[in-house]
Short mmCIF file of C-alpha atoms in Angstrom, two decimals:
data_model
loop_
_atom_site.label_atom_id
_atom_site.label_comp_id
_atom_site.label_asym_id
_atom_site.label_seq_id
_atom_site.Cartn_x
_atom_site.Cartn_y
_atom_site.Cartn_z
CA UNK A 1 -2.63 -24.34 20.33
CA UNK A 2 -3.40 -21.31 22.80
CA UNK A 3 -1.60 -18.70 20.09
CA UNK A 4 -3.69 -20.22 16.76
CA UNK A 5 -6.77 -19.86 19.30
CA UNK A 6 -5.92 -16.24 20.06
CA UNK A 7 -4.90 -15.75 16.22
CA UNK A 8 -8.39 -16.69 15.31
CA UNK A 9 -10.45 -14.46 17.97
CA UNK A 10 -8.42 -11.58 17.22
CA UNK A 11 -9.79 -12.35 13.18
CA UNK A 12 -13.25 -12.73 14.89
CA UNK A 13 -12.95 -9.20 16.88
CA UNK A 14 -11.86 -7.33 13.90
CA UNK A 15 -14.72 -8.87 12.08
CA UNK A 16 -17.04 -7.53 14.30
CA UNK A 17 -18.14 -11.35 15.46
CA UNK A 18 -17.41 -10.42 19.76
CA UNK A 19 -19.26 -13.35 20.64
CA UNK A 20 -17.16 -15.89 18.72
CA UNK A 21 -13.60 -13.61 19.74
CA UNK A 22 -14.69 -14.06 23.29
CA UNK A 23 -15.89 -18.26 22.78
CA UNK A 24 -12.24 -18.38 20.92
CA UNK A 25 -10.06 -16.55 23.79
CA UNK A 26 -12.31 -18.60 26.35
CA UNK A 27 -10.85 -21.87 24.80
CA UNK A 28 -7.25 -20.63 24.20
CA UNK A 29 -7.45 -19.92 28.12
CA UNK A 30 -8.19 -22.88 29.14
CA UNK A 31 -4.93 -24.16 26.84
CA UNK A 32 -2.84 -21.39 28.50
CA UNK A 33 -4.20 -19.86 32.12
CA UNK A 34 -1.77 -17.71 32.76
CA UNK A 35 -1.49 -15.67 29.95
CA UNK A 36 -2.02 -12.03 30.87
CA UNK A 37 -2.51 -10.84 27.35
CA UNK A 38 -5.13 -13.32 26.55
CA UNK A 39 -7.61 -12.21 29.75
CA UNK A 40 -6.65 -8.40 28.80
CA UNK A 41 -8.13 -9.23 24.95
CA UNK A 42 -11.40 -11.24 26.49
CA UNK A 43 -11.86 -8.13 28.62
CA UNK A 44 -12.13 -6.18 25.42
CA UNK A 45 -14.48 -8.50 23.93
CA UNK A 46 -16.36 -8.30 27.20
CA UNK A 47 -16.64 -4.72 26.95
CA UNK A 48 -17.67 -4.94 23.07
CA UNK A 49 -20.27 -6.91 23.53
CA UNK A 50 -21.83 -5.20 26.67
CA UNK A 51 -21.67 -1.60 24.50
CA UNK A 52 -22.51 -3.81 21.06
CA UNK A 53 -26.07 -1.75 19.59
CA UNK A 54 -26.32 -4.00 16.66
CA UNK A 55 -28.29 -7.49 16.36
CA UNK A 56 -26.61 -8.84 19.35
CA UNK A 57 -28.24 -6.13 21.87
CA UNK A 58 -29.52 -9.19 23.77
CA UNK A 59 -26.23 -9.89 24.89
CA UNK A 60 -26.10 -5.83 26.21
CA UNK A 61 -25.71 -6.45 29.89
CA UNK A 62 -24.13 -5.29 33.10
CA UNK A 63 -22.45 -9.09 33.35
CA UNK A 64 -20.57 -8.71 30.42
CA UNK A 65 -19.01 -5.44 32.08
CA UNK A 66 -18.45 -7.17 35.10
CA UNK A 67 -16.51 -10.07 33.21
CA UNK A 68 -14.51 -7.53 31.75
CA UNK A 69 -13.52 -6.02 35.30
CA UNK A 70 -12.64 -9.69 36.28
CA UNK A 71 -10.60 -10.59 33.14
CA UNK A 72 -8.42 -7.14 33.56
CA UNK A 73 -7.91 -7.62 37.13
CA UNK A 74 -6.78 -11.50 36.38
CA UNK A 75 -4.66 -9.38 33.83
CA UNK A 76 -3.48 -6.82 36.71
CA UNK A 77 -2.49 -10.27 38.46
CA UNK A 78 -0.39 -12.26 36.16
CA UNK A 79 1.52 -8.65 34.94
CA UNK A 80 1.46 -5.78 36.76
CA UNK A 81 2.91 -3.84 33.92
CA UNK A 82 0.11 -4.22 31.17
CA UNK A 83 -0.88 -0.94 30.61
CA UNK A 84 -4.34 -2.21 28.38
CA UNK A 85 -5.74 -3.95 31.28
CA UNK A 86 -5.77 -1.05 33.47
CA UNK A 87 -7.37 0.91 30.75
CA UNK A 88 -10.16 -2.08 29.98
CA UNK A 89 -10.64 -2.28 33.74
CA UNK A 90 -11.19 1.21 34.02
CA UNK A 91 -13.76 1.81 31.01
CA UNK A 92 -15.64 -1.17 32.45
CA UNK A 93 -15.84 0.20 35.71
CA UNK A 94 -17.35 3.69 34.09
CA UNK A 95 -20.06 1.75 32.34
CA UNK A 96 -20.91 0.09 35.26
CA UNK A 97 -20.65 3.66 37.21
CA UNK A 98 -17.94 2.60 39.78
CA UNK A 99 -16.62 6.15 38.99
CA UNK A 100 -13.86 5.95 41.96
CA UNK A 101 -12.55 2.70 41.14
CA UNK A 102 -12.57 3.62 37.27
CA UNK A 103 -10.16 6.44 38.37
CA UNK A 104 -7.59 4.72 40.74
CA UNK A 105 -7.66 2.16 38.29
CA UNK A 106 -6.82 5.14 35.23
CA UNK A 107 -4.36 6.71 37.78
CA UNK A 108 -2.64 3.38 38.13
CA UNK A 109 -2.45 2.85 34.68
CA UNK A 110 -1.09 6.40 33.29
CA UNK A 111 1.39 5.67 36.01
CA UNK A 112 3.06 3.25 33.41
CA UNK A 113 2.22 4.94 29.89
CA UNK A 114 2.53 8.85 31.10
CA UNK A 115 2.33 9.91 27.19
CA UNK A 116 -1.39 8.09 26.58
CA UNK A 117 -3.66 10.73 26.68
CA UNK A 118 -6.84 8.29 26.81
CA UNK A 119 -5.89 7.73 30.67
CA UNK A 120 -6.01 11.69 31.11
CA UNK A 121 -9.32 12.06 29.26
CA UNK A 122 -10.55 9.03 31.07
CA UNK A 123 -9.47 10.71 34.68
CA UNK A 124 -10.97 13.84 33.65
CA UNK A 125 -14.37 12.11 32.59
CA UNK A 126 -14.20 9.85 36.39
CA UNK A 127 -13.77 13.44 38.32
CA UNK A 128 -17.09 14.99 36.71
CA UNK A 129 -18.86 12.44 37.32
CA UNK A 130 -17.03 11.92 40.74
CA UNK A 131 -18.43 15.92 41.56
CA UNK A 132 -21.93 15.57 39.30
CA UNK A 133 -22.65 12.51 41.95
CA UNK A 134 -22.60 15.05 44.80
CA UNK A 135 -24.92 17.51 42.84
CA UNK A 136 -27.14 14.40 42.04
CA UNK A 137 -26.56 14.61 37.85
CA UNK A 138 -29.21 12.24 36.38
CA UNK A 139 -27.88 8.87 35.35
CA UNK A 140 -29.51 8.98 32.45
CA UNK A 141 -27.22 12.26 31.18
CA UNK A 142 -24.24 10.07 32.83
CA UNK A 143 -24.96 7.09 30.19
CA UNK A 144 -24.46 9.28 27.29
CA UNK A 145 -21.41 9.99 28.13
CA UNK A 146 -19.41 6.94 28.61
CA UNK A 147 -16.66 6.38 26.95
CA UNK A 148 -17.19 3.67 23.79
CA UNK A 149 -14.78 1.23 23.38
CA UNK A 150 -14.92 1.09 19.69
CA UNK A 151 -13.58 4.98 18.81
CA UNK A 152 -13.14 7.70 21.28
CA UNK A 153 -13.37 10.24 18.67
CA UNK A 154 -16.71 9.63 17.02
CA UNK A 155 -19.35 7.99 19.82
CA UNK A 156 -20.02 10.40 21.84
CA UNK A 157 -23.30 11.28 22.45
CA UNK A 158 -25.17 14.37 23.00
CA UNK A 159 -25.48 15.51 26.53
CA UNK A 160 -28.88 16.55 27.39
CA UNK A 161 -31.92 16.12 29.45
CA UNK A 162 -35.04 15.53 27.91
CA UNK A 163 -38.19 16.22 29.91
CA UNK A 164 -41.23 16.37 26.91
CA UNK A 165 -40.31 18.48 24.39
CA UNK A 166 -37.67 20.25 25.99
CA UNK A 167 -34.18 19.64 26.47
CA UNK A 168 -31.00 21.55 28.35
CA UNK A 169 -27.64 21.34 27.95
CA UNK A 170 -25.89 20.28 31.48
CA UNK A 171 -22.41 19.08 30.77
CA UNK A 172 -19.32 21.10 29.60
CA UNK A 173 -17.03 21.36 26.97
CA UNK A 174 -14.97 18.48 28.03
CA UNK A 175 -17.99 15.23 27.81
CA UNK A 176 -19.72 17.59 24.87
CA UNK A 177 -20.97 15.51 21.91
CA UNK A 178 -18.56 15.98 19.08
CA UNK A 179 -19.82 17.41 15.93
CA UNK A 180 -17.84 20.20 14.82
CA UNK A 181 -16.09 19.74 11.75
CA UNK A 182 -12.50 17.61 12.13
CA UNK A 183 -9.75 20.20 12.85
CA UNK A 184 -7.20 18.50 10.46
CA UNK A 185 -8.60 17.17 6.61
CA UNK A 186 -7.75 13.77 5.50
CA UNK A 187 -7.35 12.05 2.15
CA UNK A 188 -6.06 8.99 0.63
CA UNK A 189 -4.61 7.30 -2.61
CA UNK A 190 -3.99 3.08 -3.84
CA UNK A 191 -0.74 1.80 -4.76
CA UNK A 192 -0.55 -1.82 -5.94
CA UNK A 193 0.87 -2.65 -2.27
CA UNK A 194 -0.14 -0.30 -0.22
CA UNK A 195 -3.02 2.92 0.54
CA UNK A 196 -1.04 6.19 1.45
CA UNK A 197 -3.28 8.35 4.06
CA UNK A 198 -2.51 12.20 4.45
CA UNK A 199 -3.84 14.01 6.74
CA UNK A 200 -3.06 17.70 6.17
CA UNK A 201 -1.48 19.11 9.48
CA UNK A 202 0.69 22.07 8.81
CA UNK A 203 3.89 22.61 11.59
CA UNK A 204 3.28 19.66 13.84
CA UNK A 205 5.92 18.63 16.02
CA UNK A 206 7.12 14.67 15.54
CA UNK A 207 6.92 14.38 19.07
CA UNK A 208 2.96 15.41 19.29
CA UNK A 209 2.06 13.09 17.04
CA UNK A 210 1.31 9.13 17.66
CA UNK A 211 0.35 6.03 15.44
CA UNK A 212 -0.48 2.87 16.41
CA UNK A 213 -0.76 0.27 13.40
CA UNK A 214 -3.28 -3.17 13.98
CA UNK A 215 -4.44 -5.84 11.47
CA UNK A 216 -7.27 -3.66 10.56
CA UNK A 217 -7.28 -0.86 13.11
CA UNK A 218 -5.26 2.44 13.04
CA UNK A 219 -5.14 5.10 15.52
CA UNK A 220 -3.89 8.66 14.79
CA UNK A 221 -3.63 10.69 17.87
CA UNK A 222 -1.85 14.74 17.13
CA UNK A 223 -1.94 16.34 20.76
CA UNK A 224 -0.88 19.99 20.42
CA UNK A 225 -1.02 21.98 23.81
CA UNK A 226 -3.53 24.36 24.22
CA UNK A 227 -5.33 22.58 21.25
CA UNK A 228 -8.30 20.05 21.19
CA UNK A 229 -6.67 16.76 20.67
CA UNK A 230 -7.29 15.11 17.31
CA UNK A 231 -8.04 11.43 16.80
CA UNK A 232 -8.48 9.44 13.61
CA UNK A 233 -9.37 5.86 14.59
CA UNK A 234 -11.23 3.76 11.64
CA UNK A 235 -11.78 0.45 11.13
CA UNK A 236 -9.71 -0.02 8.02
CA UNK A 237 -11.01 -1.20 4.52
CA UNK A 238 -8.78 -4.15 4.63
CA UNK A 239 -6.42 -6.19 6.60
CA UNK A 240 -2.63 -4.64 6.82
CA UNK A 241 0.54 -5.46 7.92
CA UNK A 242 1.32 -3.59 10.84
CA UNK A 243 5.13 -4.29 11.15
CA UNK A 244 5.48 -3.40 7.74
CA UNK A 245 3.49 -0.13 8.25
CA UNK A 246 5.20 3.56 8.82
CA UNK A 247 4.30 6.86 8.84
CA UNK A 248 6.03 9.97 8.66
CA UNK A 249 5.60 13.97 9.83
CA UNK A 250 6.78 16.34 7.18
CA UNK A 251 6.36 20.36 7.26
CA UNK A 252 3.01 20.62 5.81
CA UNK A 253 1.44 17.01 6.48
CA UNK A 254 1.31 13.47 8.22
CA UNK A 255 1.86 10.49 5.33
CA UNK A 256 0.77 7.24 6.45
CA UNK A 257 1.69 4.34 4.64
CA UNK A 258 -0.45 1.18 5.41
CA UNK A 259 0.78 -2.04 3.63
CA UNK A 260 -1.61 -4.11 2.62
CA UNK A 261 -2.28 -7.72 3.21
CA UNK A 262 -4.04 -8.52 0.25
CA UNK A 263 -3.15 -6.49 -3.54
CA UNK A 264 -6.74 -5.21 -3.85
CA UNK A 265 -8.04 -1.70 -4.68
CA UNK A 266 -9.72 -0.37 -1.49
CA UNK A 267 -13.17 1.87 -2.46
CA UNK A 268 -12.92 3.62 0.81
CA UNK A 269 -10.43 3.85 4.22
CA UNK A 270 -12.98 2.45 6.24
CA UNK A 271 -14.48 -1.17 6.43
CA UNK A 272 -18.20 -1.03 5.30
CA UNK A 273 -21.24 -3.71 5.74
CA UNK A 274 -22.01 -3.27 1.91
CA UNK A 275 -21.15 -6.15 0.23
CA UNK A 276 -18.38 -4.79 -2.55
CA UNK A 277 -16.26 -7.08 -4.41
CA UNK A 278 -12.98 -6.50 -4.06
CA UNK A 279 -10.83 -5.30 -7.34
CA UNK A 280 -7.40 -7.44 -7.96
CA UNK A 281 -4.30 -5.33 -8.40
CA UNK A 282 -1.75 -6.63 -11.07
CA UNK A 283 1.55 -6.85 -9.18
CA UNK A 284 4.02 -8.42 -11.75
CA UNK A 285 7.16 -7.22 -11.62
CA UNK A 286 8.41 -4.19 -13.42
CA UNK A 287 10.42 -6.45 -15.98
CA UNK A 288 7.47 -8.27 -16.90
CA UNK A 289 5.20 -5.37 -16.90
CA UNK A 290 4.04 -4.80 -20.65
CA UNK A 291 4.34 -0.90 -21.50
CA UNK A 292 1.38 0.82 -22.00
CA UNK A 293 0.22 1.01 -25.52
CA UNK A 294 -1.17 4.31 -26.89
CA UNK A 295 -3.22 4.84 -30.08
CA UNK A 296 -0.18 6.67 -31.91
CA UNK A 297 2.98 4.24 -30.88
CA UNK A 298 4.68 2.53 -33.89
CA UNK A 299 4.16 -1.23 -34.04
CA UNK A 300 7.26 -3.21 -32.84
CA UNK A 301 9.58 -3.63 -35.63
CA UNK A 302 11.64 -7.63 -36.52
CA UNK A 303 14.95 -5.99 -37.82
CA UNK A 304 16.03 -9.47 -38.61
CA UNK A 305 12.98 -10.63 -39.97
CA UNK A 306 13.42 -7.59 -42.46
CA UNK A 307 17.06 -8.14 -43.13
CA UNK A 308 16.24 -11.47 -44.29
CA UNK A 309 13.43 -10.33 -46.41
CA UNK A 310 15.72 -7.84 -47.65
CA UNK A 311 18.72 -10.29 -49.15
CA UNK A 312 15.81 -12.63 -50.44
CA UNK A 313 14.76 -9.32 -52.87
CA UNK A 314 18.17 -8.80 -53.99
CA UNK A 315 18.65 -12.42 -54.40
CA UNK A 316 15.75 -12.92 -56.63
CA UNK A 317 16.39 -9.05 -58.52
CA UNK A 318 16.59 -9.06 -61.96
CA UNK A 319 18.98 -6.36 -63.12
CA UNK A 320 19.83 -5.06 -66.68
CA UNK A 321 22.83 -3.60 -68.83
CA UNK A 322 25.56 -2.65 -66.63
CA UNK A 323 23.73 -2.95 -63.16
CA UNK A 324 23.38 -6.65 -63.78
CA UNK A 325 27.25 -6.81 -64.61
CA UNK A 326 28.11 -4.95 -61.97
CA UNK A 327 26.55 -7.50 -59.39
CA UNK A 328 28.01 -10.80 -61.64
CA UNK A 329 31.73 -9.51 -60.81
CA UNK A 330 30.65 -8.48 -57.68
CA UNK A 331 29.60 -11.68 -56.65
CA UNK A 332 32.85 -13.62 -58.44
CA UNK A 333 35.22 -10.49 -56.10
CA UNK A 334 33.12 -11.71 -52.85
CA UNK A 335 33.73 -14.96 -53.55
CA UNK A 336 37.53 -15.67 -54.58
CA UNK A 337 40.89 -15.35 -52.31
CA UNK A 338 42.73 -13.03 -52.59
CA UNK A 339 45.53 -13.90 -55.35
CA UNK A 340 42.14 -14.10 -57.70
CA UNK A 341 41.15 -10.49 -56.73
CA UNK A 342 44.33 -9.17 -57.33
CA UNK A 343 44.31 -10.37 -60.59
CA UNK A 344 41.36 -9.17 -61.40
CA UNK A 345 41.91 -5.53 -60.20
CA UNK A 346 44.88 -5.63 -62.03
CA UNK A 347 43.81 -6.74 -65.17
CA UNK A 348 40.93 -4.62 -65.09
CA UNK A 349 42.80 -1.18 -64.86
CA UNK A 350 45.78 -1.57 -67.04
CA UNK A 351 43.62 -2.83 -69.90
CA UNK A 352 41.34 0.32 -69.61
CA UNK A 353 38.43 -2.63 -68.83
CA UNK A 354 39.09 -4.64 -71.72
CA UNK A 355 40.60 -8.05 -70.17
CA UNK A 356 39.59 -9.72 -66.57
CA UNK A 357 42.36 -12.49 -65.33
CA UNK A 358 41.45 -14.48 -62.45
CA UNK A 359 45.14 -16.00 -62.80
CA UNK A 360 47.52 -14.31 -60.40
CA UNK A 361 50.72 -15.99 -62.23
CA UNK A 362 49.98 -14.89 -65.40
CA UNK A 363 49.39 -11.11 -65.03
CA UNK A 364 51.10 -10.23 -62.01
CA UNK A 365 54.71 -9.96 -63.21
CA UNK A 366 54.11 -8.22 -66.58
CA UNK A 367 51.75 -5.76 -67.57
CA UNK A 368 48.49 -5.88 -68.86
CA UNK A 369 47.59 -4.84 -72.71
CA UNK A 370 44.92 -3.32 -73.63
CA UNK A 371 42.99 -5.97 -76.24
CA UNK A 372 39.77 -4.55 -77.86
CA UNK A 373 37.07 -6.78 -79.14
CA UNK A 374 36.72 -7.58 -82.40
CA UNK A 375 35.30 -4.71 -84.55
CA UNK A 376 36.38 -2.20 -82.58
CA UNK A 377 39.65 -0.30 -82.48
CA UNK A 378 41.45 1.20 -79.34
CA UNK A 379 41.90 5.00 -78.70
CA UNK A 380 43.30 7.62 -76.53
CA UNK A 381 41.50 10.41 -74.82
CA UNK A 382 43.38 13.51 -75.37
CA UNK A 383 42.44 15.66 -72.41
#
């Protein structure tokens, strides 16, 4: 009961419906109260719908970020070791602007996942603000900085004050807004059962470069020392199947290959409002697959529709002279055994063509004269 619950608010959340995900892990909860995982997701939903801009803004409030903090740290309780609740926890306590528990929180959590470079950014974030407090940094300038909880690499905001008309920049490289162009290109091609995603990264290192696969979520993180780290995190097209998923680093690229869930031709990578029917994908199997026809192939031939058609002609053939005699004794050879063809072989010859025996008995122990027909008289070609 509690897992078809949680099943069915994870389909809300990746729908975008947060107030239904949150309803749906509310009631698998009360099925299952000490599941950790299940608190850690409604935390997330929490922290959607407090940061939610859309037609739900009424529910934009500091309780849902509070709810959040008490859902991860019910979390925290029931495993110590979940790594997402510590993460949750923290982002909720740097929207509500707890800055030093958002950063023992952070420090707690990169404890367990050292490699996860959102707990480092997340640190680095808590000890500006942490120092900006001191200096008394506007809140308003703090705001536009939080993290988002929906994609890290594409909501942040730009970080100015505005007094009238003018406005200065007061925040350094590290919270600036992003909007330089990406620092690795992208692209992507359909199979029948499955959307391959490039993204063109020349001489990265295996180990610098991390995927995570969900139902309809992927996250591409490529963290090169020295470098800005890239992330690529969209909300998919369509639903995939993440166990099924891979990816690979080759010399001059990353290939991602996303199964997908349902055999339909996605228009873009990323999930869109506009309402798009989705195009079917024939999948038969190869063997069944008809060949593709082009304007100059030769229709299919019926070789034994033709052979037949073929005997039935020189069945019904009407020959003449010697053509048509030729085919009579052909057709009395084919036909007799063997004694009979004898015969008639040997009658044939030794009477220069002028006597045909079918009777074995009777020709085969003497020679065969040569007996003109009547009128005509038999000669010798001298050579």
């Amino acid at each position: 009961m509690a897992t078809d619950l949680g099943k069915r608010a994870k389909d809300a959340f990746v729908d975008d419906n947060f107030a239904l995900a949150l309803d749906l892990y509310t009631q698998a909860l009360d099925v299952e109260p000490g599941n950790a995982d299940l608190f850690a997701d409604r935390a997330q939903a929490n922290l959607k719908l407090g940061s939610f801009t859309g037609t739900l803004v009424l529910c934009r409030s500091p309780n849902t970020f509070l709810e959040a903090v008490e859902d991860a740290n019910r979390a925290i309780e029931l495993d110590p070791s979940l790594t997402k609740a510590y993460l949750r926890k923290g982002i909720a306590c740097i929207k509500l602007e707890e800055f030093q528990t958002a950063k023992t929180t952070l420090e707690a959590g990169v404890l367990l996942a050292p490699g996860d470079s959102r707990f480092t950014k997340l640190i680095n974030k808590c000890d500006y603000f942490i120092a900006e407090e001191t200096n008394g940094l506007p809140k308003e300038v703090r705001r536009n900085v939080l993290p988002s909880t929906s994609s890290p690499s594409s909501n942040r905001t730009t970080t100015e004050v505005v007094n009238g008309s003018q406005s200065t920049p007061v925040l350094p490289d590290l919270v600036k807004e992003v909007t330089n162009k990406p620092q690795y290109r992208h692209d992507y091609y359909n199979t029948p059962t499955e959307v391959v995603l490039t993204i063109f990264a020349k001489g990265i290192p295996a180990k610098n470069v991390s995927v995570d696969f969900g139902e309809q979520i992927l996250s591409v993180f490529i963290d090169i020392a020295g470098k800005e780290q890239y992330n690529l995190q969209p909300r998919l097209f369509g639903k995939i199947i993440p166990e099924k998923c891979r990816f690979e680093v080759l010399p001059s690229k990353v290939e991602i290959h996303l199964l997908k869930a349902e055999a339909i031709t996605w228009t873009s990578l990323e999930y869109s409002d506009k309402k798009t029917v989705p195009q079917k994908i024939n999948t038969l199997p190869a063997s069944k697959e008809q060949r593709p026809s082009y304007p100059s192939s030769k229709s299919k031939i019926d070789w034994d529709k033709l052979e037949a058609r073929v005997k039935k002609e020189e069945k019904e053939e009407t020959l003449d002279s010697d053509a048509s005699l030729n085919k009579f004794f052909q057709e009395i050879y084919q036909d007799y055994d063997d004694d009979v063809r004898r015969a008639m072989a040997k009658s044939f010859v030794e009477s220069n063509g002028t006597v045909l025996s079918t009777n074995w008995n009777e020709v085969g122990s003497k020679k065969v004269e040569s007996t003109p027909p009547d009128g005509m008289e038999l000669r010798k070609w001298e050579y």
